[in-house]
Amino acid sequence: MPNLKAIRDRIQSVKNTKKITEAMRLVAAARVRRAQEQVLSTRPFADRLAQVLYGLQTRLRFEEANLPLLKKREVKSVGLLVISGDRGLCGGYNNNVIKRAENRAKELKAEGVDYKFVIVGRKATQYFQRREQPIDATYTGLEQIPTAAEANKIADQLLSLFLSDSVDRIELIYTKFVSLVSSRPVVQTLLPLDAQGLEAQDDEIFRLTTRGGEFEVTREKVTAQTRTLSSDMIFEQDPVQILDSLLPLYLSNQLLRALQESAASELAARMTAMSNASDNAKELMNALTLSYNKARQAAITNQILEVVSGAEALG
């Protein structure tokens, strides 16, 4: 006969676990909203930067500008910037981006190209350190909601590697946010910058909302406003020098956006994982409660049979 006390203790343990997972889900949801607010607060600067770059492009040809960040070299070594998380309990978020980075490193090695890692996040750092992979720099303990200061710090390291000719190309491997239940790791070339990619482009803003007590994501398409600089505008400095000063800002902005998308993907994955854990806990509680009721009914039936048997023996 099942132990009724053991089943009661198990039910209470599952209840406590469900409270924890539900709390973690709500905390992740709150942080997703904070991430949204930060994206919206950084958009004015990004839009204005895109406008200035677009205006400069109409006044000169980027391809003819002899700038280090636009110069393409023969690729003999590649820097791989990998963005992962510091913590687990977020489904396959960390594992997916680590595997994508590992596969990319294998592809480069097969092509005879050297590589070195610059890693953001404790999970990827621990993974590649255990496998003795070449790591140039690591960044852990970043804010849950990425900041511009953190993006600038990482961008400075990338610029140092590229401008010192330590690497000929820098690729970014991060998780692109698609929805609350979907994200995908992607590879994007950061350096050298692509002149065609500096034009203002349409973008999407993701908003976390609630409907009927359930979380959902809505998309809002944002069209960047572009305008050419006045033809009679006089530059106090050479436009090429202005462009040379703006390109590092553009790089930092691109990196900040990737950090924000990765953070949103991690938080969304954690929300999904904790929601699934809560649902599983609820199902387990129902199964345990059913087992408890059956065991309790069996115990009562046995007690009744014992009383009846005793009464018949006395009679």
Coordinates of C-alpha atoms in Angstrom, one line a residue:
M1 CA 0.0 0.0 0.0
P2 CA 1.4 3.4 -0.9
N3 CA 2.6 5.6 2.0
L4 CA 0.1 8.4 2.4
K5 CA 2.5 10.7 4.2
A6 CA 5.1 10.2 1.4
I7 CA 2.5 11.2 -1.2
R8 CA 1.4 14.2 0.8
D9 CA 5.0 15.4 1.1
R10 CA 5.6 14.9 -2.6
I11 CA 2.4 16.9 -3.4
Q12 CA 3.6 19.7 -1.2
S13 CA 7.1 19.6 -2.8
V14 CA 5.6 19.9 -6.3
K15 CA 3.4 22.8 -5.1
N16 CA 6.5 24.7 -3.9
T17 CA 8.3 24.0 -7.1
K18 CA 5.4 25.3 -9.1
K19 CA 5.4 28.5 -7.1
I20 CA 9.1 29.0 -7.9
T21 CA 8.8 28.3 -11.6
E22 CA 5.7 30.6 -11.9
A23 CA 7.6 33.4 -10.1
M24 CA 10.6 33.0 -12.4
R25 CA 8.3 33.2 -15.4
L26 CA 6.8 36.5 -14.2
V27 CA 10.2 37.9 -13.4
A28 CA 11.4 37.0 -16.9
A29 CA 8.3 38.7 -18.4
A30 CA 9.0 41.9 -16.4
R31 CA 12.6 41.9 -17.7
V32 CA 11.4 41.5 -21.3
R33 CA 9.3 44.6 -20.8
R34 CA 12.3 46.4 -19.4
A35 CA 14.3 45.3 -22.4
Q36 CA 11.6 46.7 -24.7
E37 CA 11.8 50.1 -22.9
Q38 CA 15.5 50.2 -23.4
V39 CA 15.2 49.4 -27.1
L40 CA 12.7 52.2 -27.5
S41 CA 14.9 54.6 -25.5
T42 CA 18.0 53.9 -27.7
R43 CA 16.1 54.1 -31.0
P44 CA 16.3 58.0 -31.4
F45 CA 20.1 57.9 -31.3
A46 CA 20.2 54.9 -33.7
D47 CA 17.8 56.7 -36.1
R48 CA 19.7 59.9 -36.0
L49 CA 23.0 58.1 -36.6
A50 CA 21.4 56.3 -39.6
Q51 CA 20.2 59.6 -41.0
V52 CA 23.7 61.2 -40.8
L53 CA 25.3 58.1 -42.4
Y54 CA 22.7 58.2 -45.1
G55 CA 23.3 61.9 -45.7
L56 CA 27.1 61.4 -45.9
Q57 CA 26.6 58.5 -48.3
T58 CA 24.9 60.9 -50.7
R59 CA 27.9 63.3 -50.5
L60 CA 30.7 60.8 -51.0
R61 CA 31.2 57.2 -52.1
F62 CA 31.9 54.9 -49.2
E63 CA 33.7 52.5 -51.5
E64 CA 36.3 55.2 -52.3
A65 CA 36.8 56.3 -48.7
N66 CA 40.1 54.8 -47.5
L67 CA 38.9 53.9 -44.0
P68 CA 40.3 51.0 -41.9
L69 CA 36.8 49.8 -40.9
L70 CA 35.7 49.5 -44.5
K71 CA 38.8 47.9 -45.9
K72 CA 38.5 44.3 -46.8
R73 CA 41.6 42.1 -46.5
E74 CA 42.5 38.6 -47.4
V75 CA 41.0 36.5 -44.6
K76 CA 43.6 34.5 -42.8
S77 CA 42.1 34.8 -39.3
V78 CA 38.6 35.4 -38.0
G79 CA 37.4 36.6 -34.7
L80 CA 34.2 35.0 -33.5
L81 CA 32.1 37.0 -31.1
V82 CA 29.7 34.6 -29.3
I83 CA 26.9 35.9 -27.2
S84 CA 25.4 33.5 -24.6
G85 CA 23.9 33.8 -21.2
D86 CA 25.3 33.6 -17.7
R87 CA 22.6 31.3 -16.3
G88 CA 20.7 28.2 -17.3
L89 CA 17.0 27.3 -16.9
C90 CA 16.2 28.8 -20.3
G91 CA 15.6 25.8 -22.5
G92 CA 18.0 25.3 -25.4
Y93 CA 19.0 29.0 -25.7
N94 CA 22.7 28.5 -24.6
N95 CA 23.1 25.1 -26.2
N96 CA 21.9 26.3 -29.6
V97 CA 24.2 29.3 -29.9
I98 CA 27.2 27.3 -28.6
K99 CA 26.6 24.6 -31.2
R100 CA 26.3 27.2 -33.9
A101 CA 29.6 28.8 -32.9
E102 CA 31.3 25.4 -32.7
N103 CA 30.1 24.5 -36.1
R104 CA 31.3 27.8 -37.5
A105 CA 34.7 27.2 -36.0
K106 CA 34.9 23.8 -37.7
E107 CA 33.9 25.3 -41.0
L108 CA 36.7 27.9 -40.7
K109 CA 39.2 25.2 -39.7
A110 CA 38.2 23.1 -42.7
E111 CA 38.9 26.1 -44.9
G112 CA 42.4 26.5 -43.4
V113 CA 41.4 29.8 -41.6
D114 CA 42.5 30.5 -38.1
Y115 CA 40.0 31.7 -35.5
K116 CA 39.8 33.0 -32.0
F117 CA 36.8 33.6 -29.7
V118 CA 35.6 36.6 -27.9
I119 CA 32.9 35.3 -25.7
V120 CA 30.0 37.0 -23.8
G121 CA 28.3 34.9 -21.2
R122 CA 29.5 32.4 -18.6
K123 CA 27.9 29.4 -20.3
A124 CA 29.8 29.7 -23.6
T125 CA 33.0 30.7 -21.7
Q126 CA 32.9 27.5 -19.6
Y127 CA 32.1 25.3 -22.6
F128 CA 35.0 26.5 -24.8
Q129 CA 37.5 26.8 -21.9
R130 CA 36.9 23.1 -21.1
R131 CA 37.7 22.3 -24.7
E132 CA 40.8 24.5 -24.7
Q133 CA 39.6 26.6 -27.6
P134 CA 41.6 29.8 -28.5
I135 CA 39.9 32.6 -26.5
D136 CA 41.0 36.2 -26.7
A137 CA 38.6 37.8 -24.2
T138 CA 35.6 36.9 -22.1
Y139 CA 32.8 39.1 -20.7
T140 CA 30.6 37.7 -17.9
G141 CA 28.3 39.2 -15.3
L142 CA 26.8 41.7 -17.7
E143 CA 23.5 43.4 -16.8
Q144 CA 20.4 41.3 -17.6
I145 CA 19.3 44.2 -19.7
P146 CA 22.4 45.2 -21.8
T147 CA 23.7 48.8 -21.6
A148 CA 25.5 51.0 -24.1
A149 CA 28.6 51.1 -21.8
E150 CA 28.9 47.3 -22.0
A151 CA 28.5 47.4 -25.8
N152 CA 31.2 50.1 -26.1
K153 CA 33.6 48.0 -24.0
I154 CA 33.2 44.9 -26.2
A155 CA 33.3 47.0 -29.4
D156 CA 36.7 48.5 -28.2
Q157 CA 38.1 45.0 -27.9
L158 CA 36.8 44.1 -31.4
L159 CA 38.3 47.2 -32.9
S160 CA 41.6 46.5 -31.3
L161 CA 41.7 43.0 -32.7
F162 CA 40.7 44.2 -36.2
L163 CA 42.9 47.4 -36.5
S164 CA 45.9 45.6 -35.1
D165 CA 45.6 43.0 -37.9
S166 CA 45.2 40.2 -35.3
V167 CA 42.1 39.1 -37.3
D168 CA 41.0 40.0 -40.8
R169 CA 37.3 39.6 -40.2
I170 CA 35.0 39.6 -37.1
E171 CA 31.8 37.6 -37.1
L172 CA 29.0 37.9 -34.6
I173 CA 27.1 34.8 -33.5
Y174 CA 24.0 35.6 -31.5
T175 CA 20.4 34.5 -31.0
K176 CA 17.9 36.5 -33.1
F177 CA 14.6 37.0 -31.4
V178 CA 11.6 35.7 -33.4
S179 CA 8.8 35.2 -30.9
L180 CA 8.2 34.0 -27.3
V181 CA 8.6 30.4 -28.4
S182 CA 11.0 30.8 -31.3
S183 CA 14.5 32.2 -31.8
R184 CA 17.4 31.2 -33.9
P185 CA 21.2 31.6 -33.8
V186 CA 22.6 33.5 -36.7
V187 CA 26.1 34.5 -38.0
Q188 CA 26.6 38.1 -39.0
T189 CA 29.8 39.9 -40.2
L190 CA 30.6 42.9 -38.0
L191 CA 34.0 43.9 -39.4
P192 CA 34.9 45.1 -42.0
L193 CA 31.7 47.1 -42.2
D194 CA 29.7 46.7 -45.4
A195 CA 29.2 50.1 -47.1
Q196 CA 25.8 49.0 -48.5
G197 CA 24.6 48.0 -45.0
L198 CA 25.1 51.5 -43.6
E199 CA 22.0 52.8 -45.3
A200 CA 18.9 53.4 -43.3
Q201 CA 16.7 50.3 -43.2
D202 CA 13.2 49.4 -42.1
D203 CA 13.1 47.7 -38.7
E204 CA 10.6 45.9 -36.4
I205 CA 9.9 46.5 -32.7
F206 CA 8.6 43.6 -30.6
R207 CA 6.2 44.4 -27.8
L208 CA 5.2 42.0 -25.1
T209 CA 1.5 42.3 -24.3
T210 CA -1.1 40.2 -22.5
R211 CA -4.4 39.0 -23.8
G212 CA -6.8 36.8 -21.9
G213 CA -4.2 36.4 -19.1
E214 CA -1.6 35.0 -21.6
F215 CA 1.5 36.7 -22.8
E216 CA 1.9 37.3 -26.5
V217 CA 4.2 39.3 -28.8
T218 CA 3.1 42.0 -31.3
R219 CA 5.3 43.4 -34.1
E220 CA 5.4 47.0 -35.1
K221 CA 7.2 47.9 -38.4
V222 CA 9.2 51.1 -38.1
T223 CA 10.3 52.9 -41.2
A224 CA 13.5 54.9 -40.7
Q225 CA 13.2 58.5 -41.8
T226 CA 16.0 59.4 -44.3
R227 CA 16.9 62.7 -45.8
T228 CA 19.8 63.9 -47.8
L229 CA 22.1 66.6 -46.6
S230 CA 21.6 70.0 -48.2
S231 CA 23.8 70.4 -51.2
D232 CA 25.1 73.8 -50.0
M233 CA 26.1 72.4 -46.5
I234 CA 29.7 73.2 -45.8
F235 CA 31.7 70.7 -43.6
E236 CA 34.2 72.1 -41.2
Q237 CA 36.0 68.8 -41.4
D238 CA 36.5 66.5 -44.3
P239 CA 33.4 64.2 -44.7
V240 CA 35.7 61.2 -44.7
Q241 CA 37.0 62.2 -41.2
I242 CA 33.5 62.6 -40.0
L243 CA 32.6 59.2 -41.3
D244 CA 35.7 57.7 -39.7
S245 CA 34.5 59.1 -36.3
L246 CA 30.9 57.8 -36.8
L247 CA 31.8 54.2 -37.9
P248 CA 32.8 53.1 -34.4
L249 CA 29.6 54.5 -33.0
Y250 CA 27.7 52.6 -35.7
L251 CA 29.6 49.4 -34.7
S252 CA 28.7 49.9 -31.0
N253 CA 25.1 50.5 -31.9
Q254 CA 25.0 47.3 -34.0
L255 CA 26.5 45.4 -31.1
L256 CA 24.1 46.8 -28.6
R257 CA 21.2 45.7 -30.8
A258 CA 22.6 42.2 -30.9
L259 CA 23.0 42.1 -27.1
Q260 CA 19.4 43.3 -26.7
E261 CA 18.1 40.7 -29.1
S262 CA 20.1 38.0 -27.3
A263 CA 18.8 39.1 -23.9
A264 CA 15.2 39.1 -25.2
S265 CA 15.7 35.6 -26.7
E266 CA 17.1 34.3 -23.4
L267 CA 14.3 35.8 -21.3
A268 CA 11.7 34.5 -23.7
A269 CA 13.3 31.1 -23.6
R270 CA 13.2 31.2 -19.8
M271 CA 9.6 32.3 -19.8
T272 CA 8.7 29.3 -22.0
A273 CA 10.8 26.9 -20.0
M274 CA 9.3 28.0 -16.7
S275 CA 5.8 28.0 -18.2
N276 CA 6.3 24.4 -19.3
A277 CA 7.7 23.5 -15.9
S278 CA 4.6 25.0 -14.2
D279 CA 2.3 23.1 -16.5
N280 CA 4.2 19.8 -15.8
A281 CA 4.1 20.5 -12.1
K282 CA 0.3 21.0 -12.3
E283 CA -0.1 17.7 -14.2
L284 CA 2.1 15.9 -11.7
M285 CA 0.1 17.4 -8.8
N286 CA -3.1 16.1 -10.4
A287 CA -1.6 12.6 -10.8
L288 CA -0.3 12.5 -7.3
T289 CA -3.6 13.8 -5.9
L290 CA -5.4 11.0 -7.7
S291 CA -2.9 8.4 -6.4
Y292 CA -3.4 9.9 -2.9
N293 CA -7.2 9.6 -3.1
K294 CA -7.0 6.0 -4.3
A295 CA -4.6 5.1 -1.6
R296 CA -6.7 6.8 1.0
Q297 CA -9.8 5.1 -0.2
A298 CA -8.1 1.8 -0.1
A299 CA -6.9 2.4 3.4
I300 CA -10.5 3.3 4.5
T301 CA -11.8 0.2 2.8
N302 CA -9.3 -2.0 4.6
Q303 CA -10.2 -0.4 7.9
I304 CA -13.9 -1.1 7.3
L305 CA -13.2 -4.7 6.3
E306 CA -11.2 -5.1 9.5
V307 CA -14.0 -3.7 11.6
V308 CA -16.6 -6.0 9.9
S309 CA -14.3 -9.0 10.2
G310 CA -13.9 -8.3 13.9
A311 CA -17.6 -7.9 14.5
E312 CA -18.3 -11.2 12.7
A313 CA -15.6 -12.9 14.8
L314 CA -17.2 -11.7 18.0
G315 CA -20.7 -12.6 16.8

